[in-house]
Amino acid sequence: MLIDCHSHIHVDAFDSDRKEVIKRAQAAGVEKIINVGFDVEGNFKAIALANEYDFIYATMGIHPHAASEWNEEVGEKIIETCKCEPKVVALGEMGLDYYKNFQPRELQLSVLRAQLAIAQKLELPVIIHCRDAFNDLFEMLPHFQLKNVLLHCFTGTLEEARVGWSRGYYMAFTGIITYPSAGSLREVFRGCPINLMVAETDCPYLPPIPNRGKRNEPAFLRDTVSYMMSLRKDVDSSILSANSIKLFSL
Ligand SMILES: [Zn+2]
Ligand SMILES: [Zn+2]
């Protein structure tokens, strides 16, 4: 069994063949998909999709790139919706992106803080997107009592990874791990505690080899997971699935 912990199949890139993509995922052994929202409009599309398919779950969050969409009303609506939509299993993606820096840092920080406060209140796990911002992220997270933290599509250093593991944060690996240039990520993977690792596609982005350059989809998770298993003898898909089930209380 495979669980895709992070996909965006609600986006336009799948409008022409979403049903087929979902069928291919099931045929490839993907038994659960966490479909992650990242902006106001997409959050509701993600929930609608999760309500159509038993094995698809949804999350709600405002990505750092979309931080300008945030206001108090957006936060209230997230709280209200989470309370009445049982398929919403986490908040996020939320976080800090100082690599792209599409939004001012102060705004990214305050929007993240506001969402962490909601996650604490609702006792939901959080999916964190963090690029080149681990100092600020690691400073902020302990100010909140959070059920579970997932560092999605982790691309930080081994030192940063160790801080995360020491606090019990889960870590998700994408197709990036299959890329020839990803030597340092493979080092992080080799050091990752077995009980904290999960796998994700982040589709339509980041397809694993041999589909690099194409649109990614949940069925390709198979290639990422086989590659992870080839790197570590103690890793198998049932451990990754068990971790995902625990992380999101599926
Ligand atoms: Zn992300
Ligand atoms: Zn994402």
Coordinates of N, CA and C and ligand atoms in Angstrom, one line a residue:
M1 N 0.8 -1.2 0.0 CA 0.0 0.0 0.0 C 0.9 1.3 0.0
L2 N 0.5 2.2 -0.8 CA 1.2 3.5 -0.8 C 0.2 4.6 -0.4
I3 N 0.8 5.6 0.3 CA 0.0 6.8 0.6 C 0.7 8.0 0.1
D4 N 0.1 8.8 -0.7 CA 0.7 10.1 -1.2 C 0.3 11.2 -0.2
C5 N 1.3 11.6 0.5 CA 1.0 12.6 1.6 C 0.9 14.0 1.2
H6 N 1.1 14.2 -0.1 CA 1.0 15.6 -0.6 C 0.8 15.7 -2.1
S7 N -0.4 15.9 -2.5 CA -0.6 16.1 -3.9 C -1.6 17.2 -4.1
H8 N -1.6 17.8 -5.3 CA -2.5 18.9 -5.6 C -3.3 18.6 -6.9
I9 N -4.1 17.5 -6.8 CA -4.8 17.1 -8.0 C -6.1 17.9 -8.2
H10 N -6.3 18.9 -7.4 CA -7.5 19.8 -7.6 C -7.1 20.9 -8.6
V11 N -5.8 21.1 -8.9 CA -5.4 22.2 -9.7 C -5.7 22.0 -11.2
D12 N -5.7 23.2 -12.0 CA -6.0 23.2 -13.4 C -5.3 22.1 -14.2
A13 N -4.0 21.9 -13.8 CA -3.2 20.9 -14.6 C -3.9 19.6 -14.8
F14 N -4.9 19.3 -13.9 CA -5.6 18.0 -14.0 C -7.0 18.1 -14.5
D15 N -7.4 19.3 -14.9 CA -8.8 19.5 -15.3 C -9.2 18.6 -16.4
S16 N -8.3 18.2 -17.4 CA -8.8 17.5 -18.5 C -8.8 16.0 -18.3
D17 N -8.1 15.5 -17.3 CA -8.1 14.0 -17.1 C -8.1 13.6 -15.6
R18 N -8.7 14.4 -14.7 CA -8.6 14.1 -13.3 C -9.0 12.7 -12.9
K19 N -10.1 12.3 -13.5 CA -10.7 10.9 -13.2 C -9.7 9.8 -13.6
E20 N -9.0 10.0 -14.7 CA -8.1 9.0 -15.2 C -6.8 9.0 -14.3
V21 N -6.4 10.2 -13.9 CA -5.3 10.3 -13.0 C -5.6 9.5 -11.7
I22 N -6.8 9.7 -11.2 CA -7.1 9.0 -9.9 C -7.2 7.5 -10.1
K23 N -7.7 7.1 -11.3 CA -7.8 5.6 -11.6 C -6.4 5.1 -11.7
R24 N -5.5 5.8 -12.3 CA -4.1 5.3 -12.5 C -3.4 5.2 -11.1
A25 N -3.7 6.2 -10.2 CA -3.2 6.1 -8.8 C -3.6 4.8 -8.2
Q26 N -4.9 4.5 -8.2 CA -5.4 3.3 -7.6 C -4.7 2.0 -8.2
A27 N -4.6 2.1 -9.5 CA -4.0 0.9 -10.2 C -2.5 0.7 -9.8
A28 N -1.9 1.9 -9.5 CA -0.5 1.8 -9.1 C -0.3 1.4 -7.6
G29 N -1.4 1.2 -6.9 CA -1.3 0.8 -5.5 C -1.4 2.0 -4.5
V30 N -1.7 3.2 -5.0 CA -1.9 4.3 -4.1 C -3.2 4.2 -3.5
E31 N -3.3 3.9 -2.2 CA -4.6 3.7 -1.5 C -5.1 4.8 -0.8
K32 N -4.3 5.8 -0.5 CA -4.8 7.1 0.1 C -4.0 8.2 -0.5
I33 N -4.7 9.4 -0.7 CA -4.1 10.6 -1.2 C -4.5 11.7 -0.3
I34 N -3.5 12.5 0.2 CA -3.8 13.7 1.0 C -3.7 14.8 -0.1
N35 N -4.8 15.4 -0.4 CA -4.8 16.5 -1.4 C -4.7 17.8 -0.7
V36 N -3.6 18.5 -0.9 CA -3.3 19.7 -0.1 C -3.7 21.0 -0.7
G37 N -4.5 21.8 0.0 CA -4.8 23.1 -0.4 C -3.7 24.1 -0.1
F38 N -3.7 25.2 -0.9 CA -2.6 26.2 -0.6 C -3.1 27.6 -0.8
D39 N -4.3 27.8 -1.2 CA -4.9 29.2 -1.3 C -6.4 29.1 -1.1
V40 N -7.0 30.3 -1.0 CA -8.4 30.3 -0.6 C -9.3 29.5 -1.5
E41 N -9.2 29.7 -2.8 CA -10.0 29.0 -3.7 C -9.7 27.5 -3.8
G42 N -8.5 27.2 -3.8 CA -8.1 25.8 -3.9 C -8.4 25.0 -2.7
N43 N -8.5 25.6 -1.5 CA -8.8 24.8 -0.3 C -10.2 24.2 -0.5
F44 N -11.1 25.0 -1.1 CA -12.5 24.5 -1.2 C -12.6 23.4 -2.3
K45 N -11.8 23.6 -3.4 CA -11.7 22.6 -4.4 C -11.2 21.3 -3.9
A46 N -10.2 21.4 -3.0 CA -9.6 20.2 -2.4 C -10.6 19.4 -1.6
I47 N -11.4 20.2 -0.8 CA -12.4 19.5 0.0 C -13.5 18.9 -0.9
A48 N -13.9 19.6 -1.9 CA -14.9 19.0 -2.8 C -14.5 17.7 -3.4
L49 N -13.2 17.6 -3.8 CA -12.6 16.4 -4.4 C -12.6 15.3 -3.3
A50 N -12.2 15.6 -2.1 CA -12.1 14.6 -1.0 C -13.5 14.1 -0.7
N51 N -14.5 14.9 -0.9 CA -15.9 14.4 -0.6 C -16.4 13.6 -1.7
E52 N -15.7 13.6 -2.9 CA -16.2 12.7 -4.0 C -15.6 11.3 -3.9
Y53 N -14.4 11.2 -3.3 CA -13.7 9.9 -3.3 C -13.3 9.6 -1.8
D54 N -13.7 8.3 -1.4 CA -13.4 7.8 -0.1 C -12.0 7.9 0.3
F55 N -11.1 7.6 -0.6 CA -9.7 7.5 -0.3 C -8.9 8.8 -0.5
I56 N -9.6 9.9 -0.8 CA -8.9 11.1 -0.9 C -9.3 12.0 0.3
Y57 N -8.2 12.6 0.9 CA -8.4 13.5 2.1 C -8.0 14.9 1.7
A58 N -8.4 15.9 2.5 CA -8.1 17.3 2.1 C -7.4 18.0 3.3
T59 N -6.7 19.0 2.9 CA -6.1 19.9 3.9 C -6.4 21.4 3.5
M60 N -6.4 22.3 4.4 CA -6.6 23.7 4.1 C -5.4 24.5 4.6
G61 N -4.9 25.4 3.7 CA -3.8 26.2 4.2 C -3.6 27.4 3.2
I62 N -2.8 28.3 3.7 CA -2.4 29.4 2.8 C -0.9 29.4 2.7
H63 N -0.4 29.1 1.5 CA 1.0 28.9 1.2 C 1.7 30.3 1.3
P64 N 3.0 30.3 1.7 CA 3.7 31.6 1.8 C 3.6 32.4 0.5
H65 N 3.5 31.8 -0.7 CA 3.4 32.5 -1.9 C 2.0 33.2 -2.0
A66 N 1.0 32.7 -1.3 CA -0.3 33.3 -1.3 C -0.6 34.1 -0.1
A67 N 0.4 34.4 0.7 CA 0.2 35.1 2.0 C -0.6 36.4 1.9
S68 N -0.6 37.0 0.7 CA -1.4 38.3 0.6 C -2.9 38.0 0.6
E69 N -3.3 36.7 0.5 CA -4.7 36.4 0.5 C -5.2 36.3 2.0
W70 N -4.3 36.3 2.9 CA -4.7 36.1 4.3 C -5.4 37.3 4.9
N71 N -6.5 37.1 5.6 CA -7.1 38.1 6.5 C -7.9 37.3 7.6
E72 N -8.4 38.1 8.6 CA -9.0 37.4 9.7 C -10.2 36.5 9.3
E73 N -10.9 37.0 8.3 CA -12.1 36.3 7.8 C -11.7 35.0 7.2
V74 N -10.6 34.9 6.5 CA -10.0 33.7 5.9 C -9.8 32.7 7.0
G75 N -9.2 33.2 8.1 CA -8.9 32.3 9.2 C -10.2 31.8 9.9
E76 N -11.2 32.6 10.0 CA -12.4 32.2 10.6 C -13.1 31.1 9.8
K77 N -13.0 31.4 8.5 CA -13.6 30.4 7.5 C -13.0 29.0 7.6
I78 N -11.6 29.1 7.7 CA -10.9 27.8 7.9 C -11.4 27.1 9.1
I79 N -11.5 27.8 10.2 CA -11.9 27.2 11.5 C -13.3 26.6 11.4
E80 N -14.2 27.3 10.8 CA -15.6 26.9 10.6 C -15.7 25.7 9.7
T81 N -14.9 25.7 8.6 CA -14.9 24.6 7.7 C -14.4 23.3 8.3
C82 N -13.2 23.4 9.0 CA -12.6 22.3 9.5 C -13.5 21.6 10.5
K83 N -14.3 22.4 11.2 CA -15.2 21.8 12.2 C -16.3 21.0 11.6
C84 N -16.7 21.3 10.4 CA -17.8 20.5 9.8 C -17.4 19.6 8.6
E85 N -16.2 19.6 8.2 CA -15.7 18.7 7.1 C -14.8 17.7 7.6
P86 N -15.3 16.5 7.9 CA -14.4 15.5 8.5 C -13.2 15.0 7.6
K87 N -13.3 15.3 6.3 CA -12.2 14.8 5.4 C -11.0 15.8 5.5
V88 N -11.1 16.9 6.2 CA -10.0 17.8 6.4 C -9.1 17.2 7.5
V89 N -8.0 16.7 7.2 CA -7.2 16.0 8.2 C -5.9 16.8 8.7
A90 N -5.7 17.9 8.1 CA -4.5 18.7 8.5 C -4.7 20.2 8.0
L91 N -3.9 21.0 8.6 CA -3.8 22.4 8.1 C -2.5 22.6 7.3
G92 N -2.5 23.3 6.3 CA -1.3 23.5 5.4 C -1.7 23.2 4.0
E93 N -0.9 23.6 3.0 CA 0.5 23.9 3.4 C 0.6 25.3 3.8
M94 N 1.5 25.6 4.7 CA 1.7 26.9 5.3 C 3.2 26.9 5.5
G95 N 3.8 28.1 5.6 CA 5.2 28.1 5.9 C 5.9 29.4 5.5
L96 N 7.2 29.2 5.1 CA 8.1 30.3 4.8 C 8.9 29.9 3.6
D97 N 9.0 30.9 2.6 CA 9.8 30.6 1.4 C 10.6 31.8 1.1
Y98 N 11.9 31.8 1.7 CA 12.8 32.9 1.5 C 13.7 32.7 0.2
Y99 N 13.4 31.6 -0.5 CA 14.1 31.3 -1.7 C 13.4 32.1 -2.9
K100 N 12.1 31.9 -3.0 CA 11.4 32.6 -4.0 C 11.0 34.0 -3.5
N101 N 10.8 34.2 -2.2 CA 10.4 35.5 -1.7 C 9.3 36.2 -2.4
F102 N 8.3 35.5 -2.8 CA 7.2 36.2 -3.6 C 6.4 37.1 -2.7
Q103 N 6.5 37.0 -1.4 CA 5.8 37.8 -0.4 C 6.8 38.3 0.6
P104 N 6.5 39.5 1.2 CA 7.5 40.1 2.2 C 7.6 39.1 3.4
R105 N 8.8 39.0 3.9 CA 9.0 38.1 5.0 C 8.1 38.3 6.2
E106 N 7.9 39.6 6.5 CA 7.1 39.9 7.7 C 5.7 39.3 7.5
L107 N 5.2 39.5 6.3 CA 3.9 38.9 6.0 C 3.8 37.4 6.1
Q108 N 4.8 36.8 5.5 CA 4.9 35.3 5.6 C 4.9 34.8 7.0
L109 N 5.7 35.5 7.8 CA 5.8 35.1 9.3 C 4.5 35.3 10.0
S110 N 3.8 36.4 9.7 CA 2.6 36.6 10.5 C 1.5 35.7 10.0
V111 N 1.4 35.4 8.7 CA 0.4 34.4 8.2 C 0.7 33.0 8.7
L112 N 1.9 32.7 8.8 CA 2.3 31.3 9.4 C 1.8 31.3 10.8
R113 N 2.2 32.3 11.6 CA 1.8 32.4 13.0 C 0.3 32.2 13.2
A114 N -0.4 32.9 12.4 CA -1.9 32.9 12.5 C -2.4 31.4 12.3
Q115 N -1.8 30.8 11.3 CA -2.3 29.4 11.0 C -1.9 28.4 12.0
L116 N -0.7 28.6 12.6 CA -0.2 27.7 13.7 C -1.2 27.8 14.9
A117 N -1.6 29.0 15.1 CA -2.5 29.3 16.3 C -3.8 28.5 16.0
I118 N -4.3 28.5 14.8 CA -5.5 27.8 14.4 C -5.3 26.2 14.6
A119 N -4.2 25.8 14.1 CA -3.9 24.3 14.2 C -3.8 23.9 15.7
Q120 N -3.3 24.7 16.5 CA -3.2 24.4 18.0 C -4.7 24.4 18.5
K121 N -5.4 25.3 18.2 CA -6.8 25.4 18.6 C -7.6 24.2 18.2
L122 N -7.5 23.8 16.9 CA -8.2 22.7 16.3 C -7.6 21.3 16.6
E123 N -6.4 21.3 17.1 CA -5.6 20.1 17.4 C -5.5 19.3 16.1
L124 N -5.1 20.0 15.0 CA -4.8 19.3 13.7 C -3.3 19.3 13.4
P125 N -2.8 18.3 12.7 CA -1.4 18.3 12.3 C -1.2 19.4 11.3
V126 N 0.1 19.9 11.1 CA 0.4 20.9 10.2 C 1.4 20.4 9.1
I127 N 1.2 20.9 7.9 CA 2.1 20.6 6.8 C 2.8 21.9 6.5
I128 N 4.2 21.8 6.7 CA 5.0 23.0 6.6 C 5.8 22.9 5.3
H129 N 5.7 24.1 4.5 CA 6.6 24.3 3.4 C 7.6 25.3 3.8
C130 N 8.9 24.9 3.7 CA 10.0 25.8 4.2 C 11.2 25.7 3.2
R131 N 11.5 26.9 2.7 CA 12.7 26.9 1.8 C 13.6 28.1 2.3
D132 N 14.8 27.7 2.6 CA 15.8 28.7 3.1 C 15.3 29.5 4.2
A133 N 14.6 28.9 5.1 CA 14.0 29.7 6.2 C 13.9 28.9 7.5
F134 N 14.8 27.9 7.7 CA 14.7 27.0 8.8 C 15.0 27.7 10.2
N135 N 15.8 28.8 10.1 CA 16.1 29.5 11.4 C 14.8 30.1 12.0
D136 N 14.1 30.8 11.1 CA 12.9 31.4 11.6 C 11.8 30.4 11.9
L137 N 11.7 29.3 11.1 CA 10.7 28.3 11.3 C 10.9 27.6 12.6
F138 N 12.2 27.2 12.9 CA 12.5 26.5 14.1 C 12.3 27.3 15.3
E139 N 12.5 28.6 15.2 CA 12.3 29.6 16.3 C 10.8 29.6 16.6
M140 N 10.0 29.6 15.6 CA 8.5 29.9 15.8 C 7.7 28.7 16.3
L141 N 8.1 27.5 15.7 CA 7.2 26.3 16.0 C 7.0 26.0 17.5
P142 N 8.1 26.1 18.3 CA 7.9 25.7 19.7 C 7.0 26.6 20.5
H143 N 6.6 27.8 19.9 CA 5.7 28.6 20.6 C 4.2 28.1 20.6
F144 N 4.0 27.0 19.8 CA 2.7 26.5 19.7 C 2.7 25.0 20.1
Q145 N 1.6 24.6 20.6 CA 1.4 23.2 21.0 C 0.8 22.5 19.8
L146 N 1.6 21.7 19.0 CA 1.0 21.2 17.8 C 1.0 19.7 17.9
K147 N -0.1 19.2 17.3 CA -0.3 17.7 17.3 C 0.8 17.0 16.6
N148 N 1.0 17.3 15.3 CA 2.1 16.7 14.5 C 2.6 17.7 13.5
V149 N 3.9 17.7 13.2 CA 4.4 18.6 12.3 C 5.0 17.8 11.1
L150 N 4.7 18.1 9.9 CA 5.3 17.5 8.7 C 6.1 18.5 8.0
L151 N 7.4 18.3 7.8 CA 8.2 19.1 7.0 C 8.1 18.5 5.6
H152 N 7.3 19.1 4.7 CA 7.0 18.6 3.4 C 8.1 18.9 2.4
C153 N 8.3 18.1 1.5 CA 9.4 18.3 0.5 C 10.6 18.9 1.1
F154 N 11.2 18.2 2.1 CA 12.3 18.7 2.8 C 13.5 18.8 1.8
T155 N 14.1 20.0 1.8 CA 15.3 20.2 1.0 C 16.4 21.0 1.8
G156 N 16.3 20.9 3.1 CA 17.3 21.6 4.0 C 18.6 20.8 4.1
T157 N 19.4 21.2 5.1 CA 20.7 20.6 5.3 C 20.5 19.4 6.3
L158 N 21.5 18.6 6.5 CA 21.5 17.5 7.4 C 21.3 18.1 8.9
E159 N 22.0 19.2 9.1 CA 22.0 19.8 10.4 C 20.5 20.3 10.7
E160 N 19.9 20.9 9.7 CA 18.5 21.3 9.9 C 17.6 20.1 10.1
A161 N 17.8 19.1 9.3 CA 17.0 17.8 9.5 C 17.1 17.3 10.9
R162 N 18.3 17.3 11.4 CA 18.5 16.8 12.8 C 17.7 17.5 13.8
V163 N 17.7 18.9 13.6 CA 16.8 19.7 14.6 C 15.4 19.2 14.5
G164 N 14.9 19.0 13.3 CA 13.5 18.5 13.1 C 13.3 17.2 13.8
W165 N 14.2 16.2 13.5 CA 14.0 14.9 14.1 C 14.1 14.9 15.6
S166 N 14.9 15.7 16.1 CA 15.1 15.8 17.6 C 13.8 16.3 18.2
R167 N 13.0 17.0 17.5 CA 11.7 17.5 18.0 C 10.5 16.6 17.6
G168 N 10.8 15.5 16.8 CA 9.8 14.6 16.4 C 9.0 15.0 15.2
Y169 N 9.5 15.9 14.4 CA 8.8 16.3 13.2 C 9.0 15.2 12.2
Y170 N 7.9 15.0 11.4 CA 7.9 14.1 10.3 C 8.6 14.7 9.1
M171 N 9.1 13.9 8.2 CA 9.8 14.5 7.1 C 9.3 13.7 5.8
A172 N 8.9 14.5 4.8 CA 8.4 13.9 3.6 C 9.4 14.0 2.4
F173 N 9.6 12.9 1.7 CA 10.5 12.9 0.6 C 9.7 12.8 -0.7
T174 N 10.2 13.6 -1.7 CA 9.5 13.7 -3.0 C 10.4 13.0 -4.1
G175 N 10.0 13.2 -5.4 CA 10.7 12.7 -6.5 C 12.1 13.3 -6.6
I176 N 12.4 14.4 -5.9 CA 13.7 15.0 -5.9 C 14.8 14.0 -5.5
I177 N 14.4 13.1 -4.6 CA 15.4 12.2 -4.1 C 16.0 11.3 -5.2
T178 N 15.3 11.1 -6.3 CA 15.7 10.3 -7.4 C 16.6 11.1 -8.4
Y179 N 16.8 12.4 -8.2 CA 17.6 13.2 -9.2 C 19.1 13.0 -8.9
P180 N 19.9 12.9 -10.0 CA 21.3 12.8 -9.8 C 21.9 13.8 -8.9
S181 N 21.4 15.1 -9.0 CA 22.1 16.1 -8.2 C 21.7 16.1 -6.7
A182 N 20.8 15.2 -6.3 CA 20.3 15.3 -4.9 C 21.1 14.5 -3.9
G183 N 22.4 14.5 -4.0 CA 23.2 13.8 -3.1 C 23.0 14.1 -1.6
S184 N 22.9 15.4 -1.4 CA 22.8 15.8 0.0 C 21.4 15.4 0.6
L185 N 20.4 15.4 -0.2 CA 19.1 14.9 0.2 C 19.1 13.4 0.5
R186 N 19.9 12.7 -0.3 CA 20.0 11.3 0.0 C 20.7 11.0 1.3
E187 N 21.7 11.9 1.7 CA 22.3 11.8 3.0 C 21.3 12.0 4.1
V188 N 20.5 13.0 3.9 CA 19.4 13.3 4.9 C 18.5 12.1 5.0
F189 N 18.1 11.5 3.9 CA 17.2 10.3 3.9 C 17.9 9.2 4.7
R190 N 19.2 9.0 4.4 CA 19.9 7.9 5.1 C 19.9 8.0 6.6
G191 N 19.9 9.3 7.1 CA 19.9 9.5 8.5 C 18.6 9.7 9.2
C192 N 17.5 9.7 8.4 CA 16.2 10.0 8.9 C 15.7 8.8 9.8
P193 N 15.2 9.1 11.0 CA 14.6 8.0 11.8 C 13.4 7.3 11.0
I194 N 13.4 6.0 11.1 CA 12.4 5.3 10.2 C 11.0 5.6 10.6
N195 N 10.7 6.0 11.8 CA 9.4 6.3 12.3 C 8.9 7.7 11.9
L196 N 9.8 8.5 11.3 CA 9.4 9.9 11.0 C 9.4 10.1 9.5
M197 N 9.6 9.1 8.6 CA 9.6 9.4 7.2 C 8.3 9.0 6.5
V198 N 7.9 9.9 5.5 CA 6.8 9.6 4.7 C 7.2 10.0 3.2
A199 N 6.3 9.6 2.3 CA 6.6 9.9 0.9 C 5.4 10.7 0.3
E200 N 5.8 11.5 -0.7 CA 4.7 12.3 -1.3 C 5.2 12.7 -2.8
T201 N 4.2 13.0 -3.6 CA 4.5 13.5 -5.0 C 4.7 15.0 -5.1
D202 N 3.9 15.8 -4.4 CA 3.8 17.2 -4.6 C 3.4 17.5 -6.1
C203 N 2.6 16.5 -6.6 CA 2.2 16.7 -8.0 C 1.3 17.9 -8.2
P204 N 1.3 18.6 -9.3 CA 1.9 18.2 -10.6 C 3.4 18.5 -10.7
Y205 N 4.0 18.9 -9.6 CA 5.5 19.2 -9.6 C 6.3 18.0 -9.3
L206 N 7.6 18.2 -9.6 CA 8.7 17.3 -9.1 C 8.5 15.8 -9.4
P207 N 8.2 15.4 -10.6 CA 8.1 14.0 -10.9 C 9.4 13.2 -10.8
P208 N 9.4 12.0 -10.2 CA 10.6 11.2 -10.0 C 11.0 10.7 -11.4
I209 N 12.3 10.4 -11.5 CA 12.8 9.6 -12.6 C 12.0 8.3 -12.7
P210 N 11.5 7.8 -13.8 CA 11.9 8.1 -15.1 C 10.9 9.1 -15.8
N211 N 10.1 9.8 -15.0 CA 9.1 10.8 -15.6 C 9.5 12.2 -15.4
R212 N 10.8 12.5 -15.1 CA 11.2 13.8 -14.9 C 10.9 14.7 -16.1
G213 N 10.4 15.9 -15.9 CA 10.1 16.8 -17.0 C 8.7 16.7 -17.4
K214 N 7.9 15.6 -17.0 CA 6.5 15.5 -17.3 C 5.7 16.2 -16.2
R215 N 4.4 16.1 -16.3 CA 3.5 16.5 -15.2 C 3.5 15.3 -14.2
N216 N 3.7 15.6 -13.0 CA 3.7 14.5 -12.0 C 2.3 14.1 -11.6
E217 N 2.1 12.9 -11.1 CA 0.8 12.5 -10.7 C 1.0 11.4 -9.6
P218 N -0.1 11.1 -8.8 CA 0.1 10.2 -7.6 C 0.6 8.8 -8.0
A219 N 0.3 8.3 -9.2 CA 0.8 7.0 -9.6 C 2.3 6.9 -9.6
F220 N 3.0 8.1 -9.9 CA 4.4 8.1 -9.9 C 5.1 7.9 -8.5
L221 N 4.3 8.0 -7.5 CA 4.8 7.8 -6.1 C 5.5 6.5 -6.0
R222 N 5.0 5.5 -6.7 CA 5.6 4.1 -6.8 C 7.1 4.2 -7.1
D223 N 7.5 5.1 -8.0 CA 8.9 5.2 -8.4 C 9.8 5.8 -7.3
T224 N 9.2 6.8 -6.6 CA 9.9 7.4 -5.5 C 10.1 6.4 -4.4
V225 N 9.1 5.7 -4.1 CA 9.1 4.8 -2.9 C 10.1 3.6 -3.3
S226 N 10.0 3.1 -4.5 CA 11.0 2.0 -4.8 C 12.4 2.5 -4.7
Y227 N 12.6 3.8 -5.1 CA 14.0 4.3 -5.0 C 14.4 4.4 -3.6
M228 N 13.5 4.9 -2.7 CA 13.8 5.0 -1.3 C 14.1 3.6 -0.7
M229 N 13.4 2.6 -1.2 CA 13.7 1.3 -0.7 C 15.0 0.7 -1.1
S230 N 15.4 1.2 -2.3 CA 16.8 0.8 -2.8 C 17.9 1.4 -2.1
L231 N 17.6 2.6 -1.4 CA 18.7 3.3 -0.7 C 18.8 2.7 0.7
R232 N 17.7 2.2 1.3 CA 17.7 1.7 2.7 C 17.0 0.4 2.8
K233 N 17.6 -0.6 3.2 CA 17.0 -1.9 3.3 C 15.9 -2.0 4.3
D234 N 16.0 -1.1 5.3 CA 15.0 -1.2 6.4 C 13.7 -0.4 6.0
V235 N 13.7 0.3 4.9 CA 12.5 1.0 4.5 C 11.6 0.2 3.6
D236 N 10.3 0.1 3.9 CA 9.4 -0.4 2.9 C 8.1 0.4 2.9
S237 N 7.2 0.1 1.9 CA 6.0 0.9 1.7 C 5.1 0.8 2.9
S238 N 5.1 -0.4 3.6 CA 4.1 -0.5 4.7 C 4.5 0.4 5.9
I239 N 5.9 0.5 6.1 CA 6.3 1.4 7.2 C 5.9 2.9 6.8
L240 N 6.1 3.3 5.6 CA 5.8 4.6 5.2 C 4.3 4.9 5.3
S241 N 3.5 3.9 5.0 CA 2.1 4.0 5.1 C 1.6 4.1 6.6
A242 N 2.2 3.3 7.4 CA 1.9 3.3 8.8 C 2.2 4.6 9.4
N243 N 3.4 5.2 9.0 CA 3.8 6.5 9.5 C 2.7 7.6 9.1
S244 N 2.3 7.5 7.8 CA 1.4 8.5 7.3 C 0.0 8.4 8.0
I245 N -0.4 7.1 8.3 CA -1.7 6.9 9.0 C -1.6 7.5 10.4
K246 N -0.5 7.3 11.0 CA -0.3 7.9 12.4 C -0.3 9.4 12.4
L247 N 0.5 9.9 11.4 CA 0.7 11.4 11.3 C -0.7 12.1 11.1
F248 N -1.5 11.6 10.2 CA -2.8 12.3 9.9 C -4.0 11.6 10.6
S249 N -3.8 10.6 11.5 CA -4.9 9.9 12.1 C -5.9 9.5 11.1
L250 N -5.5 8.8 10.0 CA -6.4 8.4 8.9 C -7.3 7.2 9.3
Ligands
ZN1 ZN 5.3 23.2 -0.8
ZN2 ZN 2.6 21.5 -2.4

